[in-house]
């Protein structure tokens, strides 16, 4: 690990501004780290040549006095964001050879802010999963190990490649997308920060769609400040996305005042779920204490419909996915298998192009949307979804943020839970409710499990109040003082 790859985004930015390093130098160091970490399989596509060109162009801009907020900083892009001319796969066989003729708004915003693309990071196929094991390009290995145990672990998912790349110092930061927890849960498993903004804060245009009423892009970084910096560049109104909201994008870094005196922090009693490990409960109590000691007022709240969140999510998300994924027909994108008739061609293409988890979701989604079941499942789920959103609205009359664990367990071994989809779905128990309500959330590395793995605490905020969320997260991060680094870096 060279000193350059160990910098935070804020530190690298400041060194660049002082002329003490160049984007070229930073980018070269990260390309080296990315190559040295190939065994993790964090990237589906590496773009070192493009990265060096972008870095050189950035250094020129800086000389001309035109530095953007991410000027010269090398980052990873989840392979769900369309990048013009660069292979975009969504980790699916069905998108074989797809080179988008357009750029997603979020990635475009980041290039306009000066960022440098290192490559496209691995993920669960179509972002469906919590382990990054469903990728057509193979699973991602976490850079972490349990103490005294060398068995490979999952990085979490679906943004597992981004989380592993950032934790292993292959990139200063990376983008993720979060439909039900895919930014926050892998961030927790890999000991980094992951921020899911309010639905509508970042444009979805050009991001391969999974569940359109839930999908939201956000930053994955090693510090809260870095997420604040990255989010500012990613966010913004986009007329090309009808659900993008036209509100100003603040300078989120300014929210990091360190002062949360009088802030009201809600602790939802329904989040003390069965099966949650004792050490996560203990960490949650510590988190409450840290915020209290910093002057916050802790309030018990109730989110009574929490227990319906997972079943609701696993109806709505597959329903939307089944509709979104109908477009992969062998005609317009990627893979095409031959068949004697049009139907046979569709069947062969979709049968071979989609993996098992994606097919499961399409089947569930088609079922809950079919005549006769639509009202019983899909419409019912939509009603429960508004009750869940209503719970949060009520809680936010009394509190400014909500503190919970991010996930009910630490990372698990590669291959574990693969034959038990329900066990996999349960990992989203703390992240899914806020997704259904469209609210922002952030995971902060807050401690280690007894066997040495990172554990995250989650803060949830009010819609479009990422600033308060970031302020509280900064205080929590400071108090937790998480300094552990993955075993991979020690080799
Ligand atoms: N694990 C959840 C799922 O499989 C969330 C995925 C996501 O947020 N993209 O649907």
PDB file of C-alpha atoms in Angstrom, residues 223-410:
ATOM      1  CA  UNK A 223     -14.851   8.748   5.732  1.00  0.00           C
ATOM      2  CA  UNK A 224     -18.066  10.706   6.212  1.00  0.00           C
ATOM      3  CA  UNK A 225     -16.364  13.844   4.895  1.00  0.00           C
ATOM      4  CA  UNK A 226     -15.455  12.001   1.686  1.00  0.00           C
ATOM      5  CA  UNK A 227     -19.073  10.923   1.206  1.00  0.00           C
ATOM      6  CA  UNK A 228     -20.155  14.533   1.711  1.00  0.00           C
ATOM      7  CA  UNK A 229     -17.700  15.685  -0.961  1.00  0.00           C
ATOM      8  CA  UNK A 230     -18.687  12.974  -3.424  1.00  0.00           C
ATOM      9  CA  UNK A 231     -22.419  13.383  -2.939  1.00  0.00           C
ATOM     10  CA  UNK A 232     -22.228  17.062  -3.801  1.00  0.00           C
ATOM     11  CA  UNK A 233     -20.800  16.152  -7.200  1.00  0.00           C
ATOM     12  CA  UNK A 234     -23.218  13.257  -7.834  1.00  0.00           C
ATOM     13  CA  UNK A 235     -26.458  14.983  -6.837  1.00  0.00           C
ATOM     14  CA  UNK A 236     -28.611  17.443  -8.702  1.00  0.00           C
ATOM     15  CA  UNK A 237     -31.828  17.937 -10.569  1.00  0.00           C
ATOM     16  CA  UNK A 238     -32.077  16.206 -13.910  1.00  0.00           C
ATOM     17  CA  UNK A 239     -34.990  16.856 -16.267  1.00  0.00           C
ATOM     18  CA  UNK A 240     -34.244  13.470 -17.895  1.00  0.00           C
ATOM     19  CA  UNK A 241     -35.418  11.662 -14.738  1.00  0.00           C
ATOM     20  CA  UNK A 242     -39.043  12.459 -13.937  1.00  0.00           C
ATOM     21  CA  UNK A 243     -38.531  11.487 -10.276  1.00  0.00           C
ATOM     22  CA  UNK A 244     -35.500  13.733  -9.839  1.00  0.00           C
ATOM     23  CA  UNK A 245     -36.380  16.550  -7.443  1.00  0.00           C
ATOM     24  CA  UNK A 246     -35.538  20.148  -8.186  1.00  0.00           C
ATOM     25  CA  UNK A 247     -34.031  21.335  -4.911  1.00  0.00           C
ATOM     26  CA  UNK A 248     -30.663  23.023  -4.407  1.00  0.00           C
ATOM     27  CA  UNK A 249     -27.631  20.836  -3.667  1.00  0.00           C
ATOM     28  CA  UNK A 250     -25.877  22.169  -0.582  1.00  0.00           C
ATOM     29  CA  UNK A 251     -22.166  21.986   0.155  1.00  0.00           C
ATOM     30  CA  UNK A 252     -22.547  18.936   2.407  1.00  0.00           C
ATOM     31  CA  UNK A 253     -19.042  19.262   3.806  1.00  0.00           C
ATOM     32  CA  UNK A 254     -20.123  22.444   5.584  1.00  0.00           C
ATOM     33  CA  UNK A 255     -22.614  20.346   7.559  1.00  0.00           C
ATOM     34  CA  UNK A 256     -19.707  18.690   9.369  1.00  0.00           C
ATOM     35  CA  UNK A 257     -19.629  21.138  12.264  1.00  0.00           C
ATOM     36  CA  UNK A 258     -19.145  18.476  14.926  1.00  0.00           C
ATOM     37  CA  UNK A 259     -21.986  20.065  16.868  1.00  0.00           C
ATOM     38  CA  UNK A 260     -25.083  17.979  17.563  1.00  0.00           C
ATOM     39  CA  UNK A 261     -26.086  19.636  20.842  1.00  0.00           C
ATOM     40  CA  UNK A 262     -29.819  19.370  21.257  1.00  0.00           C
ATOM     41  CA  UNK A 263     -30.229  17.129  18.207  1.00  0.00           C
ATOM     42  CA  UNK A 264     -32.973  14.578  18.767  1.00  0.00           C
ATOM     43  CA  UNK A 265     -32.030  11.002  17.969  1.00  0.00           C
ATOM     44  CA  UNK A 266     -34.779   8.391  17.678  1.00  0.00           C
ATOM     45  CA  UNK A 267     -34.243   4.770  18.704  1.00  0.00           C
ATOM     46  CA  UNK A 268     -36.928   2.578  17.148  1.00  0.00           C
ATOM     47  CA  UNK A 269     -37.951  -0.141  19.554  1.00  0.00           C
ATOM     48  CA  UNK A 270     -39.087  -2.420  16.726  1.00  0.00           C
ATOM     49  CA  UNK A 271     -35.511  -2.738  15.425  1.00  0.00           C
ATOM     50  CA  UNK A 272     -34.548  -5.026  18.287  1.00  0.00           C
ATOM     51  CA  UNK A 273     -35.210  -8.030  16.062  1.00  0.00           C
ATOM     52  CA  UNK A 274     -35.045 -11.696  16.839  1.00  0.00           C
ATOM     53  CA  UNK A 275     -31.816 -13.321  15.737  1.00  0.00           C
ATOM     54  CA  UNK A 276     -29.752 -10.159  15.940  1.00  0.00           C
ATOM     55  CA  UNK A 277     -26.373 -10.910  17.446  1.00  0.00           C
ATOM     56  CA  UNK A 278     -25.618  -9.748  20.971  1.00  0.00           C
ATOM     57  CA  UNK A 279     -22.545  -7.824  19.858  1.00  0.00           C
ATOM     58  CA  UNK A 280     -24.621  -5.780  17.431  1.00  0.00           C
ATOM     59  CA  UNK A 281     -27.025  -4.925  20.199  1.00  0.00           C
ATOM     60  CA  UNK A 282     -24.051  -3.844  22.341  1.00  0.00           C
ATOM     61  CA  UNK A 283     -22.659  -1.703  19.543  1.00  0.00           C
ATOM     62  CA  UNK A 284     -26.026  -0.025  19.121  1.00  0.00           C
ATOM     63  CA  UNK A 285     -26.036   0.847  22.837  1.00  0.00           C
ATOM     64  CA  UNK A 286     -22.540   2.281  22.468  1.00  0.00           C
ATOM     65  CA  UNK A 287     -23.708   4.383  19.539  1.00  0.00           C
ATOM     66  CA  UNK A 288     -26.569   5.750  21.646  1.00  0.00           C
ATOM     67  CA  UNK A 289     -24.093   6.630  24.394  1.00  0.00           C
ATOM     68  CA  UNK A 290     -21.690   8.347  21.979  1.00  0.00           C
ATOM     69  CA  UNK A 291     -24.421  10.570  20.596  1.00  0.00           C
ATOM     70  CA  UNK A 292     -25.711  11.351  24.076  1.00  0.00           C
ATOM     71  CA  UNK A 293     -22.242  12.280  25.282  1.00  0.00           C
ATOM     72  CA  UNK A 294     -21.962  14.648  22.329  1.00  0.00           C
ATOM     73  CA  UNK A 295     -25.066  16.479  23.538  1.00  0.00           C
ATOM     74  CA  UNK A 296     -27.838  14.783  21.572  1.00  0.00           C
ATOM     75  CA  UNK A 297     -31.130  13.911  23.181  1.00  0.00           C
ATOM     76  CA  UNK A 298     -32.108  10.273  22.753  1.00  0.00           C
ATOM     77  CA  UNK A 299     -35.785   9.510  22.332  1.00  0.00           C
ATOM     78  CA  UNK A 300     -37.458   6.119  22.053  1.00  0.00           C
ATOM     79  CA  UNK A 301     -39.694   5.997  18.992  1.00  0.00           C
ATOM     80  CA  UNK A 302     -42.007   3.470  17.450  1.00  0.00           C
ATOM     81  CA  UNK A 303     -42.086   2.405  13.798  1.00  0.00           C
ATOM     82  CA  UNK A 304     -44.921  -0.089  14.193  1.00  0.00           C
ATOM     83  CA  UNK A 305     -45.044  -1.402  10.627  1.00  0.00           C
ATOM     84  CA  UNK A 306     -41.353  -2.353  10.547  1.00  0.00           C
ATOM     85  CA  UNK A 307     -42.073  -6.050  10.545  1.00  0.00           C
ATOM     86  CA  UNK A 308     -43.965  -5.773   7.287  1.00  0.00           C
ATOM     87  CA  UNK A 309     -41.112  -3.977   5.526  1.00  0.00           C
ATOM     88  CA  UNK A 310     -39.270  -7.041   4.205  1.00  0.00           C
ATOM     89  CA  UNK A 311     -42.314  -8.821   2.762  1.00  0.00           C
ATOM     90  CA  UNK A 312     -43.471  -5.516   1.267  1.00  0.00           C
ATOM     91  CA  UNK A 313     -40.081  -4.879  -0.296  1.00  0.00           C
ATOM     92  CA  UNK A 314     -39.859  -8.409  -1.673  1.00  0.00           C
ATOM     93  CA  UNK A 315     -43.155  -7.867  -3.507  1.00  0.00           C
ATOM     94  CA  UNK A 316     -42.583  -4.337  -4.784  1.00  0.00           C
ATOM     95  CA  UNK A 317     -38.942  -4.730  -5.837  1.00  0.00           C
ATOM     96  CA  UNK A 318     -39.494  -7.943  -7.874  1.00  0.00           C
ATOM     97  CA  UNK A 319     -42.692  -6.491  -9.392  1.00  0.00           C
ATOM     98  CA  UNK A 320     -40.813  -3.480 -10.700  1.00  0.00           C
ATOM     99  CA  UNK A 321     -37.842  -5.633 -11.703  1.00  0.00           C
ATOM    100  CA  UNK A 322     -40.016  -7.974 -13.753  1.00  0.00           C
ATOM    101  CA  UNK A 323     -41.281  -5.007 -15.700  1.00  0.00           C
ATOM    102  CA  UNK A 324     -37.889  -3.283 -16.054  1.00  0.00           C
ATOM    103  CA  UNK A 325     -36.147  -6.462 -17.175  1.00  0.00           C
ATOM    104  CA  UNK A 326     -38.697  -7.161 -19.896  1.00  0.00           C
ATOM    105  CA  UNK A 327     -36.569  -5.028 -22.194  1.00  0.00           C
ATOM    106  CA  UNK A 328     -33.809  -7.656 -22.394  1.00  0.00           C
ATOM    107  CA  UNK A 329     -35.234  -9.597 -25.268  1.00  0.00           C
ATOM    108  CA  UNK A 330     -32.219 -10.517 -27.377  1.00  0.00           C
ATOM    109  CA  UNK A 331     -33.068  -7.817 -29.871  1.00  0.00           C
ATOM    110  CA  UNK A 332     -32.067  -4.509 -28.366  1.00  0.00           C
ATOM    111  CA  UNK A 333     -29.141  -5.203 -26.042  1.00  0.00           C
ATOM    112  CA  UNK A 334     -26.309  -7.631 -25.479  1.00  0.00           C
ATOM    113  CA  UNK A 335     -26.805 -11.372 -25.674  1.00  0.00           C
ATOM    114  CA  UNK A 336     -28.903 -13.054 -28.366  1.00  0.00           C
ATOM    115  CA  UNK A 337     -29.404 -16.820 -28.496  1.00  0.00           C
ATOM    116  CA  UNK A 338     -30.826 -18.360 -31.641  1.00  0.00           C
ATOM    117  CA  UNK A 339     -34.296 -19.892 -31.794  1.00  0.00           C
ATOM    118  CA  UNK A 340     -36.557 -21.165 -34.578  1.00  0.00           C
ATOM    119  CA  UNK A 341     -39.342 -18.744 -33.689  1.00  0.00           C
ATOM    120  CA  UNK A 342     -39.379 -15.322 -32.026  1.00  0.00           C
ATOM    121  CA  UNK A 343     -40.677 -16.863 -28.796  1.00  0.00           C
ATOM    122  CA  UNK A 344     -37.999 -19.541 -28.860  1.00  0.00           C
ATOM    123  CA  UNK A 345     -35.333 -16.854 -29.335  1.00  0.00           C
ATOM    124  CA  UNK A 346     -36.728 -14.881 -26.349  1.00  0.00           C
ATOM    125  CA  UNK A 347     -36.814 -18.009 -24.214  1.00  0.00           C
ATOM    126  CA  UNK A 348     -33.309 -19.083 -25.074  1.00  0.00           C
ATOM    127  CA  UNK A 349     -31.878 -15.589 -24.596  1.00  0.00           C
ATOM    128  CA  UNK A 350     -33.618 -14.908 -21.292  1.00  0.00           C
ATOM    129  CA  UNK A 351     -33.166 -18.454 -20.029  1.00  0.00           C
ATOM    130  CA  UNK A 352     -29.413 -18.374 -20.570  1.00  0.00           C
ATOM    131  CA  UNK A 353     -28.844 -14.660 -20.091  1.00  0.00           C
ATOM    132  CA  UNK A 354     -30.307 -14.272 -16.599  1.00  0.00           C
ATOM    133  CA  UNK A 355     -28.913 -16.020 -13.524  1.00  0.00           C
ATOM    134  CA  UNK A 356     -30.992 -17.932 -10.977  1.00  0.00           C
ATOM    135  CA  UNK A 357     -31.655 -15.049  -8.566  1.00  0.00           C
ATOM    136  CA  UNK A 358     -32.745 -12.726 -11.361  1.00  0.00           C
ATOM    137  CA  UNK A 359     -35.060 -15.394 -12.772  1.00  0.00           C
ATOM    138  CA  UNK A 360     -36.509 -15.933  -9.295  1.00  0.00           C
ATOM    139  CA  UNK A 361     -37.282 -12.214  -9.002  1.00  0.00           C
ATOM    140  CA  UNK A 362     -38.847 -12.076 -12.471  1.00  0.00           C
ATOM    141  CA  UNK A 363     -41.062 -15.038 -11.568  1.00  0.00           C
ATOM    142  CA  UNK A 364     -42.131 -13.515  -8.233  1.00  0.00           C
ATOM    143  CA  UNK A 365     -42.691 -10.138  -9.846  1.00  0.00           C
ATOM    144  CA  UNK A 366     -44.746 -11.502 -12.713  1.00  0.00           C
ATOM    145  CA  UNK A 367     -46.811 -13.545 -10.283  1.00  0.00           C
ATOM    146  CA  UNK A 368     -47.670 -10.652  -7.954  1.00  0.00           C
ATOM    147  CA  UNK A 369     -48.609  -8.467 -10.913  1.00  0.00           C
ATOM    148  CA  UNK A 370     -50.758 -11.057 -12.640  1.00  0.00           C
ATOM    149  CA  UNK A 371     -54.528 -10.718 -12.873  1.00  0.00           C
ATOM    150  CA  UNK A 372     -56.141 -12.145  -9.760  1.00  0.00           C
ATOM    151  CA  UNK A 373     -53.060 -11.608  -7.586  1.00  0.00           C
ATOM    152  CA  UNK A 374     -52.438  -7.929  -8.303  1.00  0.00           C
ATOM    153  CA  UNK A 375     -54.803  -6.720  -5.586  1.00  0.00           C
ATOM    154  CA  UNK A 376     -53.917  -9.435  -3.109  1.00  0.00           C
ATOM    155  CA  UNK A 377     -50.164  -8.827  -3.296  1.00  0.00           C
ATOM    156  CA  UNK A 378     -48.972  -5.838  -5.240  1.00  0.00           C
ATOM    157  CA  UNK A 379     -51.685  -3.381  -4.251  1.00  0.00           C
ATOM    158  CA  UNK A 380     -51.608  -4.591  -0.661  1.00  0.00           C
ATOM    159  CA  UNK A 381     -47.858  -4.069  -0.591  1.00  0.00           C
ATOM    160  CA  UNK A 382     -48.252  -0.539  -1.933  1.00  0.00           C
ATOM    161  CA  UNK A 383     -50.694   0.240   0.880  1.00  0.00           C
ATOM    162  CA  UNK A 384     -48.346  -1.164   3.512  1.00  0.00           C
ATOM    163  CA  UNK A 385     -45.561   0.864   1.963  1.00  0.00           C
ATOM    164  CA  UNK A 386     -47.472   4.085   2.681  1.00  0.00           C
ATOM    165  CA  UNK A 387     -48.072   2.949   6.253  1.00  0.00           C
ATOM    166  CA  UNK A 388     -44.314   2.436   6.643  1.00  0.00           C
ATOM    167  CA  UNK A 389     -43.640   5.894   5.219  1.00  0.00           C
ATOM    168  CA  UNK A 390     -46.297   7.230   7.603  1.00  0.00           C
ATOM    169  CA  UNK A 391     -44.487   5.690  10.587  1.00  0.00           C
ATOM    170  CA  UNK A 392     -41.341   7.620   9.667  1.00  0.00           C
ATOM    171  CA  UNK A 393     -43.250  10.852   9.063  1.00  0.00           C
ATOM    172  CA  UNK A 394     -44.733  10.573  12.532  1.00  0.00           C
ATOM    173  CA  UNK A 395     -41.384   9.768  14.137  1.00  0.00           C
ATOM    174  CA  UNK A 396     -39.764  12.740  12.434  1.00  0.00           C
ATOM    175  CA  UNK A 397     -42.220  15.067  14.126  1.00  0.00           C
ATOM    176  CA  UNK A 398     -40.258  14.257  17.274  1.00  0.00           C
ATOM    177  CA  UNK A 399     -36.722  13.475  16.161  1.00  0.00           C
ATOM    178  CA  UNK A 400     -34.109  14.726  13.671  1.00  0.00           C
ATOM    179  CA  UNK A 401     -32.354  11.427  12.917  1.00  0.00           C
ATOM    180  CA  UNK A 402     -32.800   7.747  13.765  1.00  0.00           C
ATOM    181  CA  UNK A 403     -30.023   5.408  14.921  1.00  0.00           C
ATOM    182  CA  UNK A 404     -30.081   1.657  14.199  1.00  0.00           C
ATOM    183  CA  UNK A 405     -27.594  -1.077  13.331  1.00  0.00           C
ATOM    184  CA  UNK A 406     -26.948  -1.386   9.578  1.00  0.00           C
ATOM    185  CA  UNK A 407     -27.188  -5.173   9.351  1.00  0.00           C
ATOM    186  CA  UNK A 408     -28.103  -7.941  11.794  1.00  0.00           C
ATOM    187  CA  UNK A 409     -24.729  -9.695  11.408  1.00  0.00           C
ATOM    188  CA  UNK A 410     -21.145  -9.226  10.246  1.00  0.00           C
TER     189      UNK A 410
END
